């Protein structure tokens, strides 16, 4: 029984499990099981796969299961939208389960993002984080930033948040060459490339959002410690209340995120990839680079 956290494809469908009753082998791809309750779903999938391997011989499987008694019924019902997939005549596999449709695509995508563990992005980018923290610390005590924060409405603060986060995501993907380009021109290859790129954007996006929230909290604590209400009021003509602390910390987080994007340029591409991808995904990309080099 082999498990992998890489997405597998077969005949244009996203593969969940391959079974070979003749050889007593099974290959399970974890991303199609989704990102929630993964251990429970994986355990159930392994149980059903082992039960199937210990069940009817290949000759019975070749004749096709009765419609009223589908193979791996519990596997399908528990992990819908998983269903039987096409098996080629020359393949050693005699039973295959795949996912299809928008729901299946979303489940694979969420599973890939979970495998990449996007929360590791923040501690993995130490130089970018240091640049963001330094930018935030300086911006918090800058009177120009105080006036800007007080003059910005909530919609403009939201726009600043979206812009800074999008800039950070785009910079990380472009600078570290995380965007996947397939050398193949087949429809299946294009589908794989879209899936990999979508998982990259989501992985980096979640990591950057975690960083952004952390910056808001750190900036708020720093502002509570360092700001003087009389100096702030004399500069902005606004008393320093809870709303002003929140608005300033929110705006400074956007400014600091832009500083972090610039600081990420000091990180090596390997450090960014290690922070953004799982070990198996890094190995897959190294193999693709080696193939392109050959």
CSV table of C-alpha atoms in Angstrom, one decimal:
chain,number,residue,atom,x,y,z
A,1,UNK,CA,0.0,0.0,0.0
A,2,UNK,CA,1.7,3.2,-1.2
A,3,UNK,CA,0.5,6.8,-0.3
A,4,UNK,CA,1.6,10.0,-2.0
A,5,UNK,CA,0.7,13.7,-1.3
A,6,UNK,CA,1.1,14.5,-5.1
A,7,UNK,CA,-1.9,14.7,-7.3
A,8,UNK,CA,-2.0,12.0,-9.9
A,9,UNK,CA,-3.9,12.0,-13.3
A,10,UNK,CA,-5.2,9.3,-15.6
A,11,UNK,CA,-7.1,9.8,-18.8
A,12,UNK,CA,-7.8,13.4,-18.0
A,13,UNK,CA,-9.2,12.6,-14.5
A,14,UNK,CA,-7.7,13.2,-11.1
A,15,UNK,CA,-6.8,9.8,-9.7
A,16,UNK,CA,-7.6,8.7,-6.2
A,17,UNK,CA,-6.5,5.1,-5.9
A,18,UNK,CA,-5.1,2.4,-8.3
A,19,UNK,CA,-5.6,-1.3,-7.3
A,20,UNK,CA,-3.8,-4.3,-8.8
A,21,UNK,CA,-5.4,-7.5,-7.4
A,22,UNK,CA,-2.9,-9.6,-9.4
A,23,UNK,CA,0.1,-8.1,-7.7
A,24,UNK,CA,-1.6,-7.1,-4.4
A,25,UNK,CA,-0.7,-3.4,-4.8
A,26,UNK,CA,-2.5,-0.2,-4.2
A,27,UNK,CA,-1.5,3.4,-4.8
A,28,UNK,CA,-3.5,6.2,-2.9
A,29,UNK,CA,-3.2,9.9,-3.8
A,30,UNK,CA,-4.1,12.0,-0.7
A,31,UNK,CA,-5.0,15.4,-2.3
A,32,UNK,CA,-8.4,14.1,-3.7
A,33,UNK,CA,-9.4,13.2,-0.1
A,34,UNK,CA,-9.6,17.0,0.6
A,35,UNK,CA,-8.1,19.1,3.4
A,36,UNK,CA,-10.5,18.4,6.3
A,37,UNK,CA,-10.4,15.2,8.4
A,38,UNK,CA,-7.6,13.9,6.1
A,39,UNK,CA,-6.3,11.3,8.5
A,40,UNK,CA,-9.8,9.9,9.0
A,41,UNK,CA,-10.5,9.8,5.3
A,42,UNK,CA,-7.1,8.3,4.5
A,43,UNK,CA,-7.5,5.6,7.1
A,44,UNK,CA,-10.9,4.7,5.6
A,45,UNK,CA,-9.6,4.7,2.1
A,46,UNK,CA,-6.7,2.4,3.1
A,47,UNK,CA,-9.1,0.1,4.9
A,48,UNK,CA,-11.3,-0.2,1.8
A,49,UNK,CA,-8.4,-0.6,-0.5
A,50,UNK,CA,-6.9,-3.4,1.6
A,51,UNK,CA,-10.4,-5.1,1.8
A,52,UNK,CA,-10.7,-4.9,-1.9
A,53,UNK,CA,-7.3,-6.4,-2.5
A,54,UNK,CA,-8.2,-9.3,-0.1
A,55,UNK,CA,-11.5,-9.7,-1.9
A,56,UNK,CA,-12.5,-11.2,-5.3
A,57,UNK,CA,-9.7,-12.3,-7.7
A,58,UNK,CA,-8.9,-10.4,-10.8
A,59,UNK,CA,-10.9,-12.8,-13.0
A,60,UNK,CA,-14.0,-11.8,-11.2
A,61,UNK,CA,-13.2,-8.1,-11.5
A,62,UNK,CA,-12.6,-8.3,-15.2
A,63,UNK,CA,-16.1,-9.5,-15.8
A,64,UNK,CA,-17.4,-6.3,-14.1
A,65,UNK,CA,-19.2,-6.0,-10.8
A,66,UNK,CA,-23.0,-6.4,-10.7
A,67,UNK,CA,-24.8,-3.0,-10.8
A,68,UNK,CA,-26.5,-3.8,-7.5
A,69,UNK,CA,-23.2,-4.5,-5.7
A,70,UNK,CA,-20.6,-1.9,-6.7
A,71,UNK,CA,-17.0,-2.6,-5.7
A,72,UNK,CA,-15.7,-0.5,-2.8
A,73,UNK,CA,-19.2,0.7,-2.1
A,74,UNK,CA,-18.3,2.2,1.3
A,75,UNK,CA,-15.2,3.8,-0.2
A,76,UNK,CA,-17.4,5.6,-2.8
A,77,UNK,CA,-20.2,6.6,-0.5
A,78,UNK,CA,-17.9,8.0,2.2
A,79,UNK,CA,-15.6,9.9,-0.1
A,80,UNK,CA,-18.0,11.1,-2.8
A,81,UNK,CA,-17.6,12.4,-5.5
A,82,UNK,CA,-15.2,9.5,-6.0
A,83,UNK,CA,-16.3,7.0,-8.7
A,84,UNK,CA,-14.7,4.2,-10.8
A,85,UNK,CA,-12.4,5.4,-13.6
A,86,UNK,CA,-11.2,4.1,-16.9
A,87,UNK,CA,-8.4,1.5,-17.0
A,88,UNK,CA,-6.3,0.9,-20.1
A,89,UNK,CA,-5.9,-2.7,-21.5
A,90,UNK,CA,-2.1,-2.6,-21.2
A,91,UNK,CA,-2.1,-1.3,-17.6
A,92,UNK,CA,-1.3,-3.6,-14.7
A,93,UNK,CA,-4.0,-1.9,-12.7
A,94,UNK,CA,-7.4,-3.6,-12.7
A,95,UNK,CA,-9.4,-1.2,-10.7
A,96,UNK,CA,-9.2,2.6,-10.5
A,97,UNK,CA,-11.1,5.3,-8.7
A,98,UNK,CA,-11.0,9.0,-9.8
A,99,UNK,CA,-12.7,12.3,-9.0
A,100,UNK,CA,-14.2,14.6,-11.6
A,101,UNK,CA,-16.3,17.8,-11.9
A,102,UNK,CA,-16.0,21.1,-10.0
A,103,UNK,CA,-16.4,19.5,-6.6
A,104,UNK,CA,-13.7,17.0,-7.3
A,105,UNK,CA,-11.3,19.7,-8.6
A,106,UNK,CA,-11.9,21.8,-5.5
A,107,UNK,CA,-11.2,18.8,-3.2
A,108,UNK,CA,-7.9,18.1,-5.0
A,109,UNK,CA,-6.9,21.7,-4.8
A,110,UNK,CA,-7.7,22.0,-1.1
A,111,UNK,CA,-5.8,18.7,-0.5
A,112,UNK,CA,-2.7,20.1,-2.4
A,113,UNK,CA,-2.7,23.3,-0.4
A,114,UNK,CA,-2.9,21.3,2.8
A,115,UNK,CA,0.0,19.2,1.8
A,116,UNK,CA,2.1,22.3,1.2
A,117,UNK,CA,1.3,23.5,4.7
A,118,UNK,CA,1.0,27.3,3.9
A,119,UNK,CA,1.4,28.3,7.5
A,120,UNK,CA,5.1,27.5,7.3
A,121,UNK,CA,5.6,30.3,4.8
A,122,UNK,CA,5.9,33.0,7.5
A,123,UNK,CA,8.8,31.5,9.6
A,124,UNK,CA,10.4,30.2,6.4
A,125,UNK,CA,10.9,33.7,5.0
A,126,UNK,CA,13.0,35.2,7.8
A,127,UNK,CA,14.5,38.0,5.8
A,128,UNK,CA,11.2,39.1,4.4
A,129,UNK,CA,9.6,38.9,7.9
A,130,UNK,CA,12.4,41.0,9.3
A,131,UNK,CA,12.0,43.6,6.6
A,132,UNK,CA,8.2,43.8,7.3
A,133,UNK,CA,8.7,44.1,11.1
A,134,UNK,CA,11.3,46.8,10.6
A,135,UNK,CA,9.0,48.7,8.2
A,136,UNK,CA,6.1,48.4,10.6
A,137,UNK,CA,8.1,49.6,13.6
A,138,UNK,CA,9.3,52.7,11.8
A,139,UNK,CA,5.9,53.5,10.2
A,140,UNK,CA,4.1,53.3,13.5
A,141,UNK,CA,6.1,56.3,14.9
A,142,UNK,CA,5.9,58.3,11.7
A,143,UNK,CA,3.6,61.3,11.9
A,144,UNK,CA,2.9,61.3,8.2
A,145,UNK,CA,1.6,57.7,8.5
A,146,UNK,CA,-0.6,58.9,11.4
A,147,UNK,CA,-2.2,61.6,9.3
A,148,UNK,CA,-2.6,59.2,6.3
A,149,UNK,CA,-4.3,56.5,8.5
A,150,UNK,CA,-6.7,59.1,10.0
A,151,UNK,CA,-7.7,60.4,6.5
A,152,UNK,CA,-8.3,56.9,5.0
A,153,UNK,CA,-11.9,55.5,5.0
A,154,UNK,CA,-12.6,51.9,5.5
A,155,UNK,CA,-13.0,51.1,1.8
A,156,UNK,CA,-9.6,52.6,1.1
A,157,UNK,CA,-8.0,50.6,3.9
A,158,UNK,CA,-9.5,47.5,2.4
A,159,UNK,CA,-8.1,48.5,-1.0
A,160,UNK,CA,-4.7,49.0,0.6
A,161,UNK,CA,-4.9,45.5,2.2
A,162,UNK,CA,-5.8,43.8,-1.0
A,163,UNK,CA,-3.2,45.7,-3.0
A,164,UNK,CA,-0.3,45.0,-0.5
A,165,UNK,CA,-1.3,41.3,-0.2
A,166,UNK,CA,-1.6,40.9,-3.9
A,167,UNK,CA,1.8,42.6,-4.4
A,168,UNK,CA,3.4,40.3,-1.9
A,169,UNK,CA,1.9,37.2,-3.5
A,170,UNK,CA,2.8,38.2,-7.0
A,171,UNK,CA,6.3,39.2,-6.0
A,172,UNK,CA,7.0,35.9,-4.3
A,173,UNK,CA,5.7,33.8,-7.2
A,174,UNK,CA,7.5,35.8,-9.9
A,175,UNK,CA,10.8,36.3,-8.0
A,176,UNK,CA,11.1,32.7,-6.9
A,177,UNK,CA,9.8,31.4,-10.3
A,178,UNK,CA,7.0,29.4,-8.6
A,179,UNK,CA,4.7,29.6,-11.7
A,180,UNK,CA,4.4,26.3,-13.4
A,181,UNK,CA,4.8,26.2,-17.2
A,182,UNK,CA,4.3,22.8,-18.9
A,183,UNK,CA,6.4,21.9,-21.8
A,184,UNK,CA,3.7,19.7,-23.1
A,185,UNK,CA,0.8,21.0,-25.1
A,186,UNK,CA,-1.8,18.3,-24.3
A,187,UNK,CA,-5.1,19.1,-22.7
A,188,UNK,CA,-4.2,17.0,-19.6
A,189,UNK,CA,-0.9,18.8,-19.3
A,190,UNK,CA,-2.7,22.2,-19.3
A,191,UNK,CA,-5.1,21.0,-16.7
A,192,UNK,CA,-2.2,19.9,-14.5
A,193,UNK,CA,-0.5,23.2,-14.9
A,194,UNK,CA,-3.6,25.1,-14.0
A,195,UNK,CA,-4.1,22.9,-10.9
A,196,UNK,CA,-0.5,23.4,-9.8
A,197,UNK,CA,-0.6,27.2,-10.3
A,198,UNK,CA,-3.9,27.4,-8.5
A,199,UNK,CA,-2.5,25.5,-5.5
A,200,UNK,CA,0.6,27.8,-5.6
A,201,UNK,CA,-1.5,31.0,-5.5
A,202,UNK,CA,-3.6,29.6,-2.7
A,203,UNK,CA,-0.6,28.3,-0.7
A,204,UNK,CA,1.3,31.6,-1.0
A,205,UNK,CA,-1.9,33.6,-0.4
A,206,UNK,CA,-2.8,31.9,2.8
A,207,UNK,CA,0.8,32.3,4.0
A,208,UNK,CA,0.8,36.0,3.2
A,209,UNK,CA,-2.6,36.5,4.9
A,210,UNK,CA,-1.3,34.8,8.1
A,211,UNK,CA,1.7,37.1,7.9
A,212,UNK,CA,-0.6,40.1,7.5
A,213,UNK,CA,-2.7,39.2,10.5
A,214,UNK,CA,0.4,38.7,12.5
A,215,UNK,CA,1.7,42.1,11.5
A,216,UNK,CA,-1.6,43.8,12.6
A,217,UNK,CA,-1.3,42.2,16.0
A,218,UNK,CA,2.4,43.1,16.4
A,219,UNK,CA,1.9,46.6,15.2
A,220,UNK,CA,-1.0,47.1,17.6
A,221,UNK,CA,1.0,45.9,20.6
A,222,UNK,CA,3.9,48.1,19.5
A,223,UNK,CA,1.6,51.1,19.1
A,224,UNK,CA,0.0,50.6,22.5
A,225,UNK,CA,3.5,50.6,24.0
A,226,UNK,CA,5.2,53.4,22.1
A,227,UNK,CA,2.6,56.0,21.2
A,228,UNK,CA,1.9,59.1,23.3
A,229,UNK,CA,-1.7,60.2,23.1
A,230,UNK,CA,-0.8,63.9,23.5
A,231,UNK,CA,1.7,63.9,20.7
A,232,UNK,CA,-0.7,62.0,18.5
A,233,UNK,CA,-3.6,64.3,19.2
A,234,UNK,CA,-1.4,67.4,18.6
A,235,UNK,CA,-0.3,66.1,15.2
A,236,UNK,CA,-3.6,64.6,13.9
A,237,UNK,CA,-6.1,66.8,15.9
A,238,UNK,CA,-7.8,63.5,16.9
A,239,UNK,CA,-7.7,61.9,20.3
A,240,UNK,CA,-5.9,58.5,20.5
A,241,UNK,CA,-8.7,56.0,21.1
A,242,UNK,CA,-9.2,52.3,20.4
A,243,UNK,CA,-10.5,53.1,16.9
A,244,UNK,CA,-7.3,55.1,16.1
A,245,UNK,CA,-5.1,52.3,17.4
A,246,UNK,CA,-6.9,49.8,15.2
A,247,UNK,CA,-6.9,52.0,12.1
A,248,UNK,CA,-3.2,52.8,12.4
A,249,UNK,CA,-2.2,49.2,13.0
A,250,UNK,CA,-4.3,48.1,10.0
A,251,UNK,CA,-2.7,50.7,7.7
A,252,UNK,CA,0.8,50.1,9.0
A,253,UNK,CA,0.4,46.3,8.3
A,254,UNK,CA,-0.3,47.1,4.6
A,255,UNK,CA,2.8,49.3,4.5
A,256,UNK,CA,4.9,46.7,6.2
A,257,UNK,CA,3.7,44.0,3.8
A,258,UNK,CA,5.0,46.0,0.9
A,259,UNK,CA,8.3,46.3,2.8
A,260,UNK,CA,8.2,42.5,3.3
A,261,UNK,CA,7.7,42.0,-0.4
A,262,UNK,CA,10.9,44.0,-1.1
A,263,UNK,CA,12.7,42.1,1.7
A,264,UNK,CA,11.7,38.8,0.1
A,265,UNK,CA,14.1,39.6,-2.7
A,266,UNK,CA,16.9,38.9,-0.3
A,267,UNK,CA,15.7,35.3,0.1
A,268,UNK,CA,17.1,32.6,-2.1
A,269,UNK,CA,14.7,30.9,-4.5
A,270,UNK,CA,15.3,27.6,-2.6
A,271,UNK,CA,14.3,29.1,0.7
A,272,UNK,CA,11.1,30.4,-0.8
A,273,UNK,CA,10.3,27.0,-2.4
A,274,UNK,CA,11.1,25.2,0.8
A,275,UNK,CA,8.7,27.5,2.7
A,276,UNK,CA,5.9,27.3,0.0
A,277,UNK,CA,5.9,23.6,-0.9
A,278,UNK,CA,5.9,20.2,0.7
A,279,UNK,CA,9.0,18.0,0.3
A,280,UNK,CA,7.5,15.8,-2.3
A,281,UNK,CA,6.4,18.8,-4.3
A,282,UNK,CA,9.9,20.2,-4.2
A,283,UNK,CA,11.3,16.9,-5.4
A,284,UNK,CA,8.8,16.9,-8.3
A,285,UNK,CA,9.8,20.4,-9.4
A,286,UNK,CA,13.5,19.5,-9.1
A,287,UNK,CA,12.8,16.5,-11.4
A,288,UNK,CA,11.0,18.8,-13.9
A,289,UNK,CA,13.9,21.2,-13.9
A,290,UNK,CA,16.4,18.4,-14.5
A,291,UNK,CA,14.3,17.1,-17.4
A,292,UNK,CA,14.2,20.6,-18.9
A,293,UNK,CA,17.9,20.9,-18.5
A,294,UNK,CA,18.5,17.6,-20.3
